[in-house]
Amino acid sequence: MTTWERFLFSFFNPAVAWEYLPAILNGMVVTIGLALVTVAAGVVLGLLLAVARTGGLRLLNAFIIAFADVMRALPPLVLIILLFFALPLAGVSLGAFASTWLALTLVLAAFAEEIFWAGILAVPPGQWEAARSTGLSRAQAIREVVLPQAVRMTVPPLTNRIIATTKGTALGSVVALSEILNQASSSASLAGNATPLTLGAAAYLAIFLPVVIFGRWIETRFAWKR
Amino acid sequence: MIADLILNFFNPEIIGRVWPFLLQGFYMTLGLSALVIPMGIAGGLVIAILHSLGLRWLNALLIAYVDLFRALPPLVLLIFIYFGAPFLEIDLPKLLAVAIGFLLNTSSYYGEVFRAGIESVAAGQAAAARSTGLTRWQTMWSVILPQATRNVLPDLVSNTLEVIKLTSLASVVALPELLNNARQAQALTYNATPIVLAALFYLVLLWPIVRLLSRMEHRSLGQRH
């Protein structure tokens, strides 16, 4: 075999691809499901924390800042391994899916909180004062006046962070979560052929390339007015 | 109960035993960061400068490169390179596999940051610099890039933080960095203390960067209205 033939045989082998396609497709279902529940929980938690921070309670704010700092400083893989391998020693056993989901959710929530908070700060204080002076309650002022303006500004950075976090679902493979990467690498060792890895990479591109291009569009659409 | 938790998660005897091993891993993490950050920045600068030439076919290629490697999770890239290479009978050392995977990923992100920075510098700056007789290269290097870098400094710091956290992925191919050594120590001691200790190492290293970032981001938002 020439090098080129060996390359095709090892990485683009139709027979191997056909045999392991179902495994990769199953992995895609897990990856997409995990990404969706992570984004939903992470963004909601981040928004709640940012809104809670506007209350100005010193102790609560210190706790929120500490949470956001720790979750932004720790590599997500460290967090997943802590939750999956270490928590059982304290009598709490989360499965691979729950560990990965919780870790990624906490990380996304921390970044989302910082992004929403920065957005809230960027709304001129006059907006807040004007809203309150018309008789709106605090909750109404936040919900109807401050957040709509703040959230618009947060769309581009939040989109980027969501993309980064959902790509982190691949880290689940380290705790044997049967998502795309795990399916691909176990299939590759089973087949003695790298084609499943190629399929896995293609599966990620199929999911994330549209998302990245969408993010690029969002960035121009919601660009800061300078 | 509390005593049990301490025994399992913060066991002084185990800390003493694994400390030197984890410290070695920590140094490897520092060394790895010192290798991949400059590589990523250099790669990103090349991408952004090439992009600024404004050649349509070249820009299409650059954007395809950047989007491709931003769409692939870095761990997928690393596994593909490290476990794929032997099928071509290439014996790729771990460090080289990690360096290649990280270069492809981080240069894409740094490239996007520098591109945004270069585009944020007013067009008059380049025109003025060229009219004083500076060459194109001198204009880019001494006039555009310093301003561009300053404009996107928070994004650069944020990206660098991500790259340092990324080095923990090297544990998956058993490169002896902090997380890898912590997991080995955990397997040997049947105890979570090494992982907790590794998390603390990461916090000590990265928390100052996170703080710096928060301050920079709030300041830059404050300037905009």
Coordinates of C-alpha atoms in Angstrom, one line a residue:
Chain A
M1 CA 0.0 0.0 0.0
T2 CA 1.2 3.5 -0.8
T3 CA 1.0 6.1 1.9
W4 CA -2.0 7.6 0.3
E5 CA -3.8 4.3 0.1
R6 CA -3.0 3.6 3.7
F7 CA -4.4 7.0 4.6
L8 CA -7.6 6.4 2.8
F9 CA -7.9 2.9 4.2
S10 CA -7.3 4.1 7.8
F11 CA -9.3 7.3 7.9
F12 CA -11.9 7.1 5.1
N13 CA -12.8 3.4 5.1
P14 CA -16.4 3.1 3.8
A15 CA -17.0 -0.4 5.2
V16 CA -15.9 0.7 8.7
A17 CA -17.8 4.0 8.4
W18 CA -21.0 2.1 7.6
E19 CA -20.6 -0.3 10.5
Y20 CA -20.0 2.3 13.1
L21 CA -22.4 5.0 11.8
P22 CA -25.2 4.0 14.2
A23 CA -22.9 4.3 17.2
I24 CA -21.9 7.8 16.1
L25 CA -25.5 8.8 15.5
N26 CA -26.4 7.6 19.0
G27 CA -23.6 9.7 20.3
M28 CA -24.9 12.7 18.5
V29 CA -28.3 12.3 20.3
V30 CA -26.5 12.3 23.6
T31 CA -24.3 15.3 22.7
I32 CA -27.2 17.4 21.5
G33 CA -29.4 16.5 24.4
L34 CA -26.7 17.3 26.9
A35 CA -25.9 20.6 25.2
L36 CA -29.6 21.6 25.2
V37 CA -30.1 20.9 28.9
T38 CA -26.8 22.6 29.8
V39 CA -27.6 25.8 27.9
A40 CA -31.1 26.0 29.4
A41 CA -30.0 25.5 33.0
G42 CA -26.8 27.5 32.7
V43 CA -28.3 30.6 31.1
V44 CA -31.3 30.6 33.5
L45 CA -29.1 30.2 36.6
G46 CA -26.7 32.9 35.3
L47 CA -29.6 35.3 34.8
L48 CA -31.0 34.6 38.2
L49 CA -27.7 35.2 39.8
A50 CA -27.1 38.5 38.0
V51 CA -30.6 39.8 38.9
A52 CA -30.0 38.7 42.5
R53 CA -26.8 40.7 42.5
T54 CA -28.8 43.9 41.7
G55 CA -30.4 43.6 45.2
G56 CA -27.2 44.9 46.7
L57 CA -27.1 42.5 49.6
R58 CA -23.5 42.4 50.5
L59 CA -23.2 38.8 51.8
L60 CA -25.2 37.4 48.9
N61 CA -23.1 39.4 46.4
A62 CA -19.9 38.2 47.9
F63 CA -21.2 34.6 47.6
I64 CA -22.2 35.1 43.9
I65 CA -18.8 36.7 43.0
A66 CA -16.9 33.9 44.7
F67 CA -19.0 31.3 42.9
A68 CA -18.5 33.0 39.5
D69 CA -14.7 33.4 40.2
V70 CA -14.2 29.8 41.2
M71 CA -16.2 28.4 38.3
R72 CA -14.4 30.6 35.8
A73 CA -11.0 29.7 37.2
L74 CA -11.3 26.0 37.3
P75 CA -10.9 24.0 34.1
P76 CA -14.2 22.3 33.3
L77 CA -12.5 18.9 33.1
V78 CA -11.3 19.2 36.7
L79 CA -14.8 20.0 37.8
I80 CA -16.3 17.0 35.9
I81 CA -13.6 14.7 37.5
L82 CA -14.3 16.1 40.9
L83 CA -18.1 15.5 40.6
F84 CA -17.7 12.1 39.0
F85 CA -14.8 10.5 40.9
A86 CA -14.7 12.5 44.1
L87 CA -18.3 13.1 45.1
P88 CA -19.1 9.4 45.5
L89 CA -16.6 9.4 48.4
A90 CA -19.0 11.8 50.2
G91 CA -21.9 9.4 49.5
V92 CA -23.3 11.3 46.5
S93 CA -23.1 9.3 43.2
L94 CA -23.9 11.2 40.1
G95 CA -23.8 9.4 36.8
A96 CA -21.6 10.4 33.9
F97 CA -24.4 12.4 32.3
A98 CA -25.4 14.2 35.5
S99 CA -21.8 15.0 36.4
T100 CA -21.0 16.4 33.0
W101 CA -24.2 18.3 32.9
L102 CA -23.8 19.8 36.4
A103 CA -20.2 20.8 35.8
L104 CA -20.9 22.5 32.5
T105 CA -24.0 24.1 33.8
L106 CA -22.1 25.7 36.7
V107 CA -19.4 26.9 34.4
L108 CA -21.9 28.4 32.0
A109 CA -23.9 30.0 34.8
A110 CA -20.8 31.7 36.2
F111 CA -19.8 33.2 32.8
A112 CA -23.5 34.0 32.0
E113 CA -23.8 35.8 35.4
E114 CA -20.8 37.9 34.6
I115 CA -22.0 38.7 31.1
F116 CA -25.5 39.6 32.3
W117 CA -24.1 41.7 35.2
A118 CA -21.8 43.6 32.8
G119 CA -24.9 44.2 30.6
I120 CA -27.0 45.5 33.6
L121 CA -24.1 47.8 34.6
A122 CA -23.9 49.2 31.1
V123 CA -27.6 50.3 31.2
P124 CA -27.3 54.0 32.1
P125 CA -28.5 54.6 35.8
G126 CA -30.9 57.2 34.5
Q127 CA -33.0 54.4 32.9
W128 CA -33.4 52.8 36.3
E129 CA -34.2 56.0 38.1
A130 CA -36.7 57.1 35.4
A131 CA -38.4 53.7 35.6
R132 CA -38.7 53.8 39.3
S133 CA -40.0 57.4 39.2
T134 CA -42.9 56.4 37.0
G135 CA -44.0 54.2 39.9
L136 CA -42.7 50.8 38.6
S137 CA -41.7 48.5 41.4
R138 CA -38.1 47.2 41.6
A139 CA -39.0 43.9 40.0
Q140 CA -41.0 45.7 37.2
A141 CA -38.1 48.1 36.6
I142 CA -35.6 45.3 36.2
R143 CA -37.9 43.1 34.1
E144 CA -39.4 45.8 31.9
V145 CA -36.7 48.4 31.6
V146 CA -33.3 47.3 32.6
L147 CA -33.1 43.7 31.4
P148 CA -34.5 44.2 27.9
Q149 CA -31.7 46.7 27.2
A150 CA -29.0 44.7 29.1
V151 CA -29.8 41.4 27.4
R152 CA -29.5 42.8 23.9
M153 CA -26.0 43.9 24.6
T154 CA -25.1 40.5 26.1
V155 CA -26.2 38.5 23.0
P156 CA -22.8 38.3 21.2
P157 CA -20.6 37.4 24.3
L158 CA -23.3 35.0 25.6
T159 CA -23.5 33.3 22.2
N160 CA -19.8 32.7 22.1
R161 CA -19.8 31.4 25.7
I162 CA -22.6 29.0 24.9
I163 CA -20.8 27.7 21.9
A164 CA -17.6 27.1 24.0
T165 CA -19.6 25.4 26.8
T166 CA -21.5 23.1 24.5
K167 CA -18.3 22.0 22.9
G168 CA -17.3 21.0 26.4
T169 CA -19.7 18.1 26.1
A170 CA -16.8 16.2 24.5
L171 CA -15.2 16.2 28.0
G172 CA -17.9 13.8 29.1
S173 CA -16.0 11.1 27.2
V174 CA -13.4 11.2 30.0
V175 CA -16.0 9.8 32.4
A176 CA -17.2 7.4 29.8
L177 CA -20.4 9.3 28.9
S178 CA -21.5 7.7 25.5
E179 CA -21.5 11.0 23.5
I180 CA -19.9 11.4 20.1
L181 CA -16.2 11.4 21.1
N182 CA -16.5 8.4 23.4
Q183 CA -18.4 6.4 20.8
A184 CA -15.9 7.4 18.2
S185 CA -12.8 6.5 20.1
S186 CA -14.2 3.2 21.4
S187 CA -15.3 2.3 17.9
A188 CA -11.9 3.2 16.6
S189 CA -10.2 0.8 19.0
L190 CA -12.8 -1.9 18.3
A191 CA -12.3 -1.5 14.5
G192 CA -8.6 -1.1 14.6
N193 CA -9.2 1.7 12.2
A194 CA -9.3 5.5 12.6
T195 CA -12.4 6.0 10.4
P196 CA -14.8 6.3 13.4
L197 CA -12.6 9.2 14.6
T198 CA -13.1 10.9 11.2
L199 CA -16.9 10.2 11.5
G200 CA -16.9 11.7 15.0
A201 CA -15.1 14.8 13.9
A202 CA -17.6 15.1 11.0
A203 CA -20.4 14.7 13.5
Y204 CA -19.1 17.6 15.6
L205 CA -18.7 19.7 12.5
A206 CA -22.2 18.9 11.4
I207 CA -23.5 20.2 14.8
F208 CA -21.1 23.1 15.6
L209 CA -20.1 24.5 12.2
P210 CA -23.7 26.0 11.7
V211 CA -23.6 27.2 15.3
V212 CA -20.2 28.9 14.8
I213 CA -21.4 30.6 11.6
F214 CA -24.6 31.6 13.4
G215 CA -22.5 33.1 16.1
R216 CA -20.5 35.1 13.5
W217 CA -23.8 36.5 12.2
I218 CA -25.0 37.3 15.7
E219 CA -21.8 39.2 16.3
T220 CA -22.4 41.6 13.4
R221 CA -26.2 41.8 13.9
F222 CA -25.9 42.8 17.6
A223 CA -22.6 44.7 17.3
W224 CA -22.0 47.4 19.8
K225 CA -22.9 50.8 18.6
R226 CA -19.6 52.6 19.1
Chain B
M1 CA -19.3 13.0 59.2
I2 CA -17.1 16.1 59.0
A3 CA -14.1 14.0 59.9
D4 CA -14.9 11.6 57.1
L5 CA -15.1 14.4 54.6
I6 CA -11.7 15.7 55.7
L7 CA -10.3 12.2 55.5
N8 CA -11.6 11.8 52.0
F9 CA -11.2 15.2 50.5
F10 CA -8.5 17.0 52.5
N11 CA -6.4 14.4 54.1
P12 CA -3.2 16.0 55.5
E13 CA -1.3 12.7 55.4
I14 CA -2.1 12.2 51.7
I15 CA -1.4 15.9 50.9
G16 CA 2.1 15.3 52.3
R17 CA 2.6 12.2 50.3
V18 CA 1.4 13.5 46.9
W19 CA 2.6 17.1 47.2
P20 CA 5.9 16.7 45.3
F21 CA 4.2 14.7 42.5
L22 CA 1.5 17.3 42.1
L23 CA 4.1 20.1 42.2
Q24 CA 5.9 18.4 39.3
G25 CA 2.6 18.4 37.4
F26 CA 2.0 22.0 38.2
Y27 CA 5.4 22.9 36.8
M28 CA 4.5 20.9 33.7
T29 CA 1.2 22.9 33.4
L30 CA 3.2 26.1 33.6
G31 CA 5.7 25.0 31.0
L32 CA 3.0 23.8 28.7
S33 CA 1.2 27.1 29.0
A34 CA 4.5 28.9 28.3
L35 CA 4.8 26.9 25.1
V36 CA 1.2 27.0 23.8
I37 CA 0.3 30.6 24.6
P38 CA 3.1 32.2 22.5
M39 CA 2.4 29.7 19.7
G40 CA -1.3 30.5 19.7
I41 CA -0.6 34.3 19.8
A42 CA 1.9 34.0 17.0
G43 CA -0.5 31.9 14.9
G44 CA -3.4 34.3 15.6
L45 CA -1.3 37.3 14.6
V46 CA -0.3 35.7 11.3
I47 CA -4.0 34.9 10.6
A48 CA -5.1 38.5 11.5
I49 CA -2.3 40.2 9.5
L50 CA -3.0 38.0 6.4
H51 CA -6.7 38.8 6.8
S52 CA -5.9 42.6 6.8
L53 CA -4.4 42.3 3.3
G54 CA -8.0 42.2 2.1
L55 CA -7.5 39.5 -0.5
R56 CA -10.9 37.9 -1.1
W57 CA -9.8 34.3 -1.8
L58 CA -7.3 34.4 1.1
N59 CA -9.9 35.7 3.5
A60 CA -12.3 33.0 2.5
L61 CA -9.6 30.4 3.3
L62 CA -8.7 32.0 6.6
I63 CA -12.4 32.2 7.7
A64 CA -12.8 28.6 6.8
Y65 CA -9.8 27.6 8.8
V66 CA -10.9 29.7 11.8
D67 CA -14.5 28.4 11.8
L68 CA -13.4 24.8 11.3
F69 CA -11.1 24.8 14.3
R70 CA -13.6 26.8 16.4
A71 CA -16.3 24.2 15.6
L72 CA -14.2 21.2 16.6
P73 CA -13.9 20.7 20.4
P74 CA -10.2 20.8 21.3
L75 CA -10.4 17.4 22.9
V76 CA -11.7 15.9 19.7
L77 CA -8.8 17.5 17.8
L78 CA -6.3 16.2 20.3
I79 CA -7.7 12.6 20.3
F80 CA -7.9 12.7 16.5
I81 CA -4.3 13.7 16.2
Y82 CA -2.8 11.5 18.9
F83 CA -4.8 8.3 18.2
G84 CA -5.0 8.9 14.5
A85 CA -1.2 9.3 13.9
P86 CA -0.3 5.7 14.7
F87 CA -2.6 4.5 11.8
L88 CA -0.3 6.3 9.5
E89 CA 2.7 4.7 11.2
I90 CA 3.7 8.0 12.6
D91 CA 5.0 7.9 16.2
L92 CA 3.8 11.2 17.5
P93 CA 5.2 12.2 20.9
K94 CA 2.5 13.4 23.3
L95 CA 3.9 16.9 23.7
L96 CA 4.0 17.3 19.9
A97 CA 0.4 16.0 19.5
V98 CA -0.8 18.4 22.2
A99 CA 1.2 21.3 20.7
I100 CA -0.3 20.7 17.2
G101 CA -3.9 20.3 18.5
F102 CA -3.6 23.4 20.7
L103 CA -2.0 25.5 17.9
L104 CA -4.9 24.7 15.5
N105 CA -7.5 25.6 18.2
T106 CA -5.9 28.6 19.9
S107 CA -4.6 30.3 16.8
S108 CA -8.2 30.4 15.5
Y109 CA -9.4 32.1 18.6
Y110 CA -6.5 34.5 18.9
G111 CA -6.9 35.1 15.2
E112 CA -10.5 36.3 15.7
V113 CA -9.5 38.5 18.6
F114 CA -6.6 40.2 16.7
R115 CA -8.8 40.6 13.5
A116 CA -11.5 42.4 15.5
G117 CA -8.7 44.5 17.1
I118 CA -7.2 45.5 13.7
E119 CA -10.6 46.3 12.4
S120 CA -11.3 48.6 15.4
V121 CA -8.4 50.9 14.5
A122 CA -9.5 53.9 12.5
A123 CA -8.6 53.7 8.8
G124 CA -7.0 57.2 9.0
Q125 CA -4.3 55.7 11.2
A126 CA -3.0 53.5 8.4
A127 CA -3.3 56.3 5.8
A128 CA -1.5 58.7 8.1
A129 CA 1.3 56.2 8.9
R130 CA 1.8 55.4 5.2
S131 CA 1.9 59.1 4.3
T132 CA 4.8 59.6 6.7
G133 CA 6.8 57.1 4.6
L134 CA 6.4 54.0 6.7
T135 CA 6.3 50.8 4.8
R136 CA 3.2 48.6 5.0
W137 CA 4.9 46.3 7.4
Q138 CA 6.1 49.1 9.6
T139 CA 2.6 50.6 9.6
M140 CA 1.1 47.3 10.7
W141 CA 3.7 46.5 13.3
S142 CA 4.3 49.9 14.9
V143 CA 1.1 51.8 14.3
I144 CA -1.9 49.4 13.9
L145 CA -1.0 46.4 16.1
P146 CA -0.2 48.4 19.3
Q147 CA -3.6 50.1 19.1
A148 CA -5.4 47.0 18.0
T149 CA -3.9 45.0 20.9
R150 CA -4.9 47.7 23.4
N151 CA -8.5 47.7 22.1
V152 CA -9.0 44.0 22.5
L153 CA -6.9 43.5 25.7
P154 CA -9.8 42.1 27.7
D155 CA -10.5 39.5 25.0
L156 CA -6.8 38.6 24.8
V157 CA -6.6 38.0 28.6
S158 CA -9.9 36.1 28.5
N159 CA -8.6 33.9 25.7
T160 CA -5.3 33.3 27.5
L161 CA -7.2 32.2 30.6
E162 CA -9.1 29.7 28.4
V163 CA -5.8 28.4 27.0
I164 CA -4.3 27.8 30.4
K165 CA -7.4 25.9 31.4
L166 CA -7.2 24.0 28.2
T167 CA -3.8 22.5 29.2
S168 CA -5.8 20.2 31.5
L169 CA -6.9 18.3 28.4
A170 CA -3.4 17.0 28.0
S171 CA -4.1 14.6 30.9
V172 CA -6.3 12.6 28.4
V173 CA -3.2 11.6 26.5
A174 CA -1.3 11.1 29.8
L175 CA 1.0 14.1 29.5
P176 CA 2.2 14.4 33.0
E177 CA 0.7 17.8 33.8
L178 CA -1.3 18.8 37.0
L179 CA -4.6 17.1 36.3
N180 CA -2.9 13.9 35.0
N181 CA -0.7 13.6 38.1
A182 CA -3.6 14.3 40.4
R183 CA -5.7 11.6 38.8
Q184 CA -2.8 9.1 39.1
A185 CA -2.3 10.0 42.7
Q186 CA -6.1 9.6 43.3
A187 CA -6.0 6.1 41.7
L188 CA -3.1 5.1 43.9
T189 CA -4.5 6.5 47.2
Y190 CA -8.3 5.8 46.6
N191 CA -8.8 9.3 47.9
A192 CA -10.2 12.5 46.4
T193 CA -7.6 14.7 48.2
P194 CA -5.2 14.9 45.1
I195 CA -8.0 16.1 42.9
V196 CA -9.1 18.8 45.4
L197 CA -5.4 19.8 45.7
A198 CA -5.1 20.1 42.0
A199 CA -8.3 22.3 41.9
L200 CA -6.6 24.5 44.5
F201 CA -3.5 24.8 42.4
Y202 CA -5.6 25.9 39.4
L203 CA -7.4 28.4 41.6
V204 CA -4.2 29.9 42.9
L205 CA -2.8 30.2 39.4
L206 CA -6.0 31.4 37.6
W207 CA -8.0 33.4 40.2
P208 CA -5.8 36.5 39.8
I209 CA -6.4 36.4 36.1
V210 CA -10.2 36.0 36.6
R211 CA -10.2 39.1 39.0
L212 CA -8.1 41.1 36.5
L213 CA -10.6 40.2 33.8
S214 CA -13.6 41.2 35.8
R215 CA -12.1 44.6 36.4
M216 CA -11.1 45.1 32.7
E217 CA -14.5 44.1 31.4
H218 CA -16.5 46.3 33.7
R219 CA -14.2 49.2 32.9
S220 CA -14.5 48.7 29.2
L221 CA -18.3 48.6 29.4
G222 CA -18.2 51.7 31.5
Q223 CA -16.4 53.6 28.7
R224 CA -19.0 52.9 26.2
H225 CA -21.8 55.2 27.2

